[in-house]
Amino acid sequence: MVGISKHFDAYTVRARVVPALMAGLPTLAFLFLIIPWDHFSVSQAISATMAIILLVAFADLARNLGKKAERKLGTRATPEFWFRDDGTIDSVSKDRYRSFVASKLDVKAPSAEDEIADPAYAKQFYLSAGNWLRDQTRDHKKFRILADELFTYGFRRNLFGLKPVALSLNAIVLGLCLIAMTLPLPVELPALQSSGRLVTAIVAVILHSAFMIFAVNKEGVREASRAYGIQLILSCETLMASTTGTTRGQAKSGRSKQQP
């Protein structure tokens, strides 16, 4: 159980498993439709086991295709929010965050002149700042708002990555339903001989395809990426407060030791 739970943590469930379920919902429903469930046998047990295995594999596929979509769209890393000419985050806060991160990286932060004269260097610094912040904010309980934005971004990115696969599977399910309604089948499957169930499956496939085509898009992924990028920078506030608290605690401890 412990080994399985490691593969289904909060991020995996919300950002990988749920998109996999949403993308493959009509296909999974069709598979369960054609399997007789009026009695339990070895075939049902095998089918349930295979469904779990396929779900894990599909969740991994969601991650891989989501990563490809991320590279194509250029999302998740948002160094542009750090630049002084970007007004997404107020300049006073960004000046404080920039100095804080630079002290942690032990690298000089780009000045306003550097951002104009050498924007490539400034971008590299801000990318490094983002990497450092991601490493420092892995505690999802402490950085709950940031974690929620990360989960939302992962969900939208992976679902968008699965979009071609989902539409292809929907086309296969739709074709099979139409064949079952018009041609005699060589196998005895009561579910496929019920026109009412097949019509329901066809309607579900059409609605699901419409959702994938119109609701799952690049702009949704970019919007979630921007929200996550903003919250990642704002997480400096919590890190700075933690650092200040630790420093004060160490100073008090030092003074206590010096007292006779």
Tab-separated table of C-alpha atoms in Angstrom:
chain	number	residue	atom	x	y	z
A	1	MET	CA	0.000	0.000	0.000
A	2	VAL	CA	2.838	2.400	0.814
A	3	GLY	CA	4.443	1.721	-2.558
A	4	ILE	CA	1.166	2.379	-4.371
A	5	SER	CA	0.493	5.589	-2.432
A	6	LYS	CA	3.831	7.002	-3.604
A	7	HIS	CA	2.554	6.769	-7.174
A	8	PHE	CA	-0.729	8.482	-6.282
A	9	ASP	CA	0.213	11.559	-4.261
A	10	ALA	CA	-1.870	14.745	-4.415
A	11	TYR	CA	-0.122	16.112	-7.493
A	12	THR	CA	-0.255	12.813	-9.368
A	13	VAL	CA	-3.972	12.402	-8.710
A	14	ARG	CA	-5.012	15.958	-9.593
A	15	ALA	CA	-2.554	16.669	-12.397
A	16	ARG	CA	-2.148	13.244	-14.026
A	17	VAL	CA	-4.802	10.713	-13.006
A	18	VAL	CA	-7.777	13.088	-13.275
A	19	PRO	CA	-6.762	14.329	-16.772
A	20	ALA	CA	-6.226	10.715	-17.819
A	21	LEU	CA	-9.712	9.811	-16.595
A	22	MET	CA	-11.295	12.828	-18.279
A	23	ALA	CA	-9.514	12.232	-21.569
A	24	GLY	CA	-10.356	8.533	-21.685
A	25	LEU	CA	-13.795	8.647	-20.095
A	26	PRO	CA	-15.858	7.630	-23.178
A	27	THR	CA	-13.415	4.839	-23.980
A	28	LEU	CA	-13.454	3.471	-20.430
A	29	ALA	CA	-17.243	3.732	-20.346
A	30	PHE	CA	-17.502	1.843	-23.628
A	31	LEU	CA	-15.225	-0.925	-22.359
A	32	PHE	CA	-17.321	-1.344	-19.217
A	33	LEU	CA	-20.439	-1.230	-21.376
A	34	ILE	CA	-19.507	-4.238	-23.474
A	35	ILE	CA	-18.457	-6.364	-20.478
A	36	PRO	CA	-21.396	-8.204	-18.858
A	37	TRP	CA	-21.574	-7.308	-15.160
A	38	ASP	CA	-24.663	-9.328	-14.199
A	39	HIS	CA	-22.378	-11.964	-12.707
A	40	PHE	CA	-18.815	-11.938	-11.387
A	41	SER	CA	-16.170	-14.164	-12.906
A	42	VAL	CA	-12.456	-14.260	-13.694
A	43	SER	CA	-13.019	-12.135	-16.795
A	44	GLN	CA	-14.424	-9.283	-14.708
A	45	ALA	CA	-11.489	-9.479	-12.284
A	46	ILE	CA	-9.039	-9.423	-15.162
A	47	SER	CA	-10.874	-6.483	-16.732
A	48	ALA	CA	-10.797	-4.499	-13.478
A	49	THR	CA	-7.085	-5.205	-13.028
A	50	MET	CA	-6.348	-4.187	-16.600
A	51	ALA	CA	-8.361	-0.989	-16.103
A	52	ILE	CA	-6.147	-0.026	-13.155
A	53	ILE	CA	-2.979	-0.831	-15.108
A	54	LEU	CA	-4.214	1.152	-18.099
A	55	LEU	CA	-5.079	4.069	-15.840
A	56	VAL	CA	-1.526	4.148	-14.438
A	57	ALA	CA	-0.084	3.916	-17.946
A	58	PHE	CA	-2.442	6.606	-19.221
A	59	ALA	CA	-1.482	8.877	-16.313
A	60	ASP	CA	2.182	8.460	-17.257
A	61	LEU	CA	1.289	9.173	-20.877
A	62	ALA	CA	-0.493	12.334	-19.707
A	63	ARG	CA	2.720	13.507	-18.052
A	64	ASN	CA	4.872	12.786	-21.113
A	65	LEU	CA	2.501	14.418	-23.585
A	66	GLY	CA	2.001	17.323	-21.181
A	67	LYS	CA	5.765	17.882	-21.049
A	68	LYS	CA	5.894	17.935	-24.852
A	69	ALA	CA	3.063	20.461	-24.947
A	70	GLU	CA	4.884	22.535	-22.330
A	71	ARG	CA	8.047	22.685	-24.430
A	72	LYS	CA	6.026	23.627	-27.492
A	73	LEU	CA	4.059	26.367	-25.730
A	74	GLY	CA	6.969	27.635	-23.630
A	75	THR	CA	4.911	27.657	-20.439
A	76	ARG	CA	5.600	27.071	-16.714
A	77	ALA	CA	8.797	29.157	-16.609
A	78	THR	CA	7.760	32.819	-16.561
A	79	PRO	CA	10.934	34.939	-16.252
A	80	GLU	CA	9.192	37.873	-17.940
A	81	PHE	CA	7.339	38.682	-14.716
A	82	TRP	CA	10.655	39.548	-13.054
A	83	PHE	CA	11.567	42.260	-15.558
A	84	ARG	CA	11.073	45.838	-14.437
A	85	ASP	CA	9.007	46.766	-17.494
A	86	ASP	CA	6.407	44.120	-16.578
A	87	GLY	CA	3.717	45.442	-14.262
A	88	THR	CA	2.120	42.147	-13.260
A	89	ILE	CA	3.758	42.377	-9.814
A	90	ASP	CA	4.477	45.744	-8.209
A	91	SER	CA	8.047	47.018	-8.592
A	92	VAL	CA	8.617	47.570	-4.851
A	93	SER	CA	7.970	43.927	-4.051
A	94	LYS	CA	10.013	42.705	-7.010
A	95	ASP	CA	13.010	44.796	-5.917
A	96	ARG	CA	12.880	43.134	-2.501
A	97	TYR	CA	12.441	39.650	-3.975
A	98	ARG	CA	15.194	40.204	-6.514
A	99	SER	CA	17.695	41.162	-3.809
A	100	PHE	CA	16.633	38.242	-1.623
A	101	VAL	CA	17.023	35.623	-4.348
A	102	ALA	CA	20.330	37.134	-5.502
A	103	SER	CA	21.711	36.771	-1.962
A	104	LYS	CA	20.662	33.123	-1.908
A	105	LEU	CA	22.132	32.410	-5.346
A	106	ASP	CA	25.233	34.426	-4.463
A	107	VAL	CA	24.982	36.148	-7.848
A	108	LYS	CA	24.547	39.830	-8.619
A	109	ALA	CA	20.982	40.610	-9.640
A	110	PRO	CA	20.469	42.345	-12.995
A	111	SER	CA	20.052	46.102	-12.760
A	112	ALA	CA	17.587	48.087	-14.837
A	113	GLU	CA	20.443	48.874	-17.233
A	114	ASP	CA	21.414	45.190	-17.450
A	115	GLU	CA	17.855	44.233	-18.435
A	116	ILE	CA	18.058	46.658	-21.362
A	117	ALA	CA	21.673	46.105	-22.404
A	118	ASP	CA	21.782	42.328	-21.900
A	119	PRO	CA	18.248	40.910	-21.634
A	120	ALA	CA	19.535	37.375	-22.326
A	121	TYR	CA	21.657	37.448	-19.162
A	122	ALA	CA	18.771	38.890	-17.154
A	123	LYS	CA	16.467	36.164	-18.424
A	124	GLN	CA	18.956	33.474	-17.410
A	125	PHE	CA	19.188	34.956	-13.933
A	126	TYR	CA	15.413	34.999	-13.578
A	127	LEU	CA	15.148	31.436	-14.859
A	128	SER	CA	17.680	30.434	-12.210
A	129	ALA	CA	15.637	32.330	-9.630
A	130	GLY	CA	12.554	30.366	-10.644
A	131	ASN	CA	14.407	27.060	-10.365
A	132	TRP	CA	15.639	27.983	-6.895
A	133	LEU	CA	12.158	28.998	-5.771
A	134	ARG	CA	10.635	25.744	-7.050
A	135	ASP	CA	13.193	23.802	-5.047
A	136	GLN	CA	12.481	25.820	-1.895
A	137	THR	CA	8.688	25.573	-2.113
A	138	ARG	CA	8.165	21.818	-2.326
A	139	ASP	CA	6.291	21.778	0.984
A	140	HIS	CA	2.716	21.856	-0.341
A	141	LYS	CA	1.249	22.390	3.112
A	142	LYS	CA	3.349	25.472	3.772
A	143	PHE	CA	2.857	26.856	0.251
A	144	ARG	CA	-0.742	25.747	-0.221
A	145	ILE	CA	-1.785	28.509	-2.638
A	146	LEU	CA	1.257	27.882	-4.807
A	147	ALA	CA	0.542	24.124	-4.751
A	148	ASP	CA	-3.041	24.730	-5.879
A	149	GLU	CA	-1.814	26.813	-8.820
A	150	LEU	CA	0.729	24.119	-9.675
A	151	PHE	CA	-1.951	21.419	-9.604
A	152	THR	CA	-4.204	23.519	-11.837
A	153	TYR	CA	-1.407	24.120	-14.306
A	154	GLY	CA	-0.405	20.446	-14.346
A	155	PHE	CA	-4.021	19.413	-14.880
A	156	ARG	CA	-4.578	21.779	-17.814
A	157	ARG	CA	-1.191	21.068	-19.382
A	158	ASN	CA	-1.577	17.291	-19.239
A	159	LEU	CA	-5.188	17.346	-20.413
A	160	PHE	CA	-4.145	19.528	-23.349
A	161	GLY	CA	-1.342	17.083	-24.121
A	162	LEU	CA	-3.859	14.223	-24.170
A	163	LYS	CA	-6.246	16.085	-26.471
A	164	PRO	CA	-5.205	14.359	-29.747
A	165	VAL	CA	-5.266	10.941	-28.068
A	166	ALA	CA	-8.693	11.575	-26.538
A	167	LEU	CA	-10.204	12.702	-29.848
A	168	SER	CA	-8.705	9.700	-31.648
A	169	LEU	CA	-10.149	7.287	-29.075
A	170	ASN	CA	-13.509	9.045	-29.321
A	171	ALA	CA	-13.483	8.543	-33.093
A	172	ILE	CA	-12.788	4.815	-32.595
A	173	VAL	CA	-15.591	4.463	-30.029
A	174	LEU	CA	-17.996	6.365	-32.284
A	175	GLY	CA	-17.117	4.127	-35.226
A	176	LEU	CA	-17.608	0.970	-33.167
A	177	CYS	CA	-20.992	2.192	-31.932
A	178	LEU	CA	-22.143	2.962	-35.461
A	179	ILE	CA	-20.945	-0.438	-36.677
A	180	ALA	CA	-22.763	-2.176	-33.815
A	181	MET	CA	-25.976	-0.332	-34.718
A	182	THR	CA	-25.870	-1.105	-38.435
A	183	LEU	CA	-24.127	-4.460	-38.849
A	184	PRO	CA	-24.701	-7.877	-37.228
A	185	LEU	CA	-21.928	-8.755	-34.793
A	186	PRO	CA	-20.247	-12.173	-34.620
A	187	VAL	CA	-20.144	-12.017	-30.794
A	188	GLU	CA	-22.972	-12.109	-28.262
A	189	LEU	CA	-22.729	-8.904	-26.252
A	190	PRO	CA	-26.154	-7.792	-25.013
A	191	ALA	CA	-24.944	-4.263	-24.353
A	192	LEU	CA	-23.982	-3.775	-28.011
A	193	GLN	CA	-27.372	-5.073	-29.122
A	194	SER	CA	-29.178	-2.379	-27.135
A	195	SER	CA	-29.748	0.613	-29.397
A	196	GLY	CA	-30.594	2.803	-26.403
A	197	ARG	CA	-27.217	2.232	-24.760
A	198	LEU	CA	-25.391	2.760	-28.035
A	199	VAL	CA	-27.197	6.038	-28.668
A	200	THR	CA	-26.273	7.139	-25.136
A	201	ALA	CA	-22.645	6.257	-25.821
A	202	ILE	CA	-22.686	8.197	-29.121
A	203	VAL	CA	-24.146	11.296	-27.439
A	204	ALA	CA	-21.540	11.060	-24.677
A	205	VAL	CA	-18.726	10.806	-27.236
A	206	ILE	CA	-20.009	13.836	-29.154
A	207	LEU	CA	-20.338	15.958	-26.000
A	208	HIS	CA	-16.950	14.847	-24.724
A	209	SER	CA	-15.329	15.651	-28.090
A	210	ALA	CA	-16.930	19.111	-28.073
A	211	PHE	CA	-15.500	19.714	-24.598
A	212	MET	CA	-12.024	18.603	-25.640
A	213	ILE	CA	-12.092	20.729	-28.804
A	214	PHE	CA	-13.464	23.974	-27.398
A	215	ALA	CA	-12.649	23.966	-23.658
A	216	VAL	CA	-9.201	22.374	-23.681
A	217	ASN	CA	-6.941	24.871	-25.432
A	218	LYS	CA	-3.587	26.635	-25.386
A	219	GLU	CA	-4.903	29.774	-23.720
A	220	GLY	CA	-6.152	27.775	-20.740
A	221	VAL	CA	-2.668	26.310	-20.270
A	222	ARG	CA	-1.024	29.734	-20.633
A	223	GLU	CA	-3.438	31.289	-18.136
A	224	ALA	CA	-2.676	28.603	-15.542
A	225	SER	CA	1.049	29.029	-16.231
A	226	ARG	CA	0.824	32.780	-15.600
A	227	ALA	CA	-1.102	32.266	-12.353
A	228	TYR	CA	1.497	29.754	-11.151
A	229	GLY	CA	4.395	32.001	-12.179
A	230	ILE	CA	2.975	34.958	-10.257
A	231	GLN	CA	2.400	32.907	-7.123
A	232	LEU	CA	5.894	31.411	-7.378
A	233	ILE	CA	7.448	34.877	-7.238
A	234	LEU	CA	5.134	35.922	-4.404
A	235	SER	CA	6.315	32.898	-2.420
A	236	CYS	CA	9.472	34.928	-1.757
A	237	GLU	CA	7.454	36.722	0.927
A	238	THR	CA	7.015	33.523	2.937
A	239	LEU	CA	10.645	32.497	2.425
A	240	MET	CA	11.877	35.927	3.502
A	241	ALA	CA	9.713	35.816	6.617
A	242	SER	CA	11.038	32.356	7.471
A	243	THR	CA	14.627	33.510	6.992
A	244	THR	CA	14.084	36.571	9.177
A	245	GLY	CA	12.510	34.462	11.903
A	246	THR	CA	15.400	31.999	11.831
A	247	THR	CA	17.972	34.796	11.979
A	248	ARG	CA	16.259	36.408	14.954
A	249	GLY	CA	16.062	33.070	16.733
A	250	GLN	CA	19.767	32.444	16.196
A	251	ALA	CA	20.625	35.929	17.454
A	252	LYS	CA	18.596	35.412	20.637
A	253	SER	CA	20.224	32.038	21.179
A	254	GLY	CA	23.645	33.590	20.760
A	255	ARG	CA	22.937	36.308	23.307
A	256	SER	CA	21.627	33.738	25.805
A	257	LYS	CA	24.849	31.739	25.550
A	258	GLN	CA	26.944	34.858	26.190
A	259	GLN	CA	25.155	35.665	29.459
A	260	PRO	CA	27.081	34.532	32.601
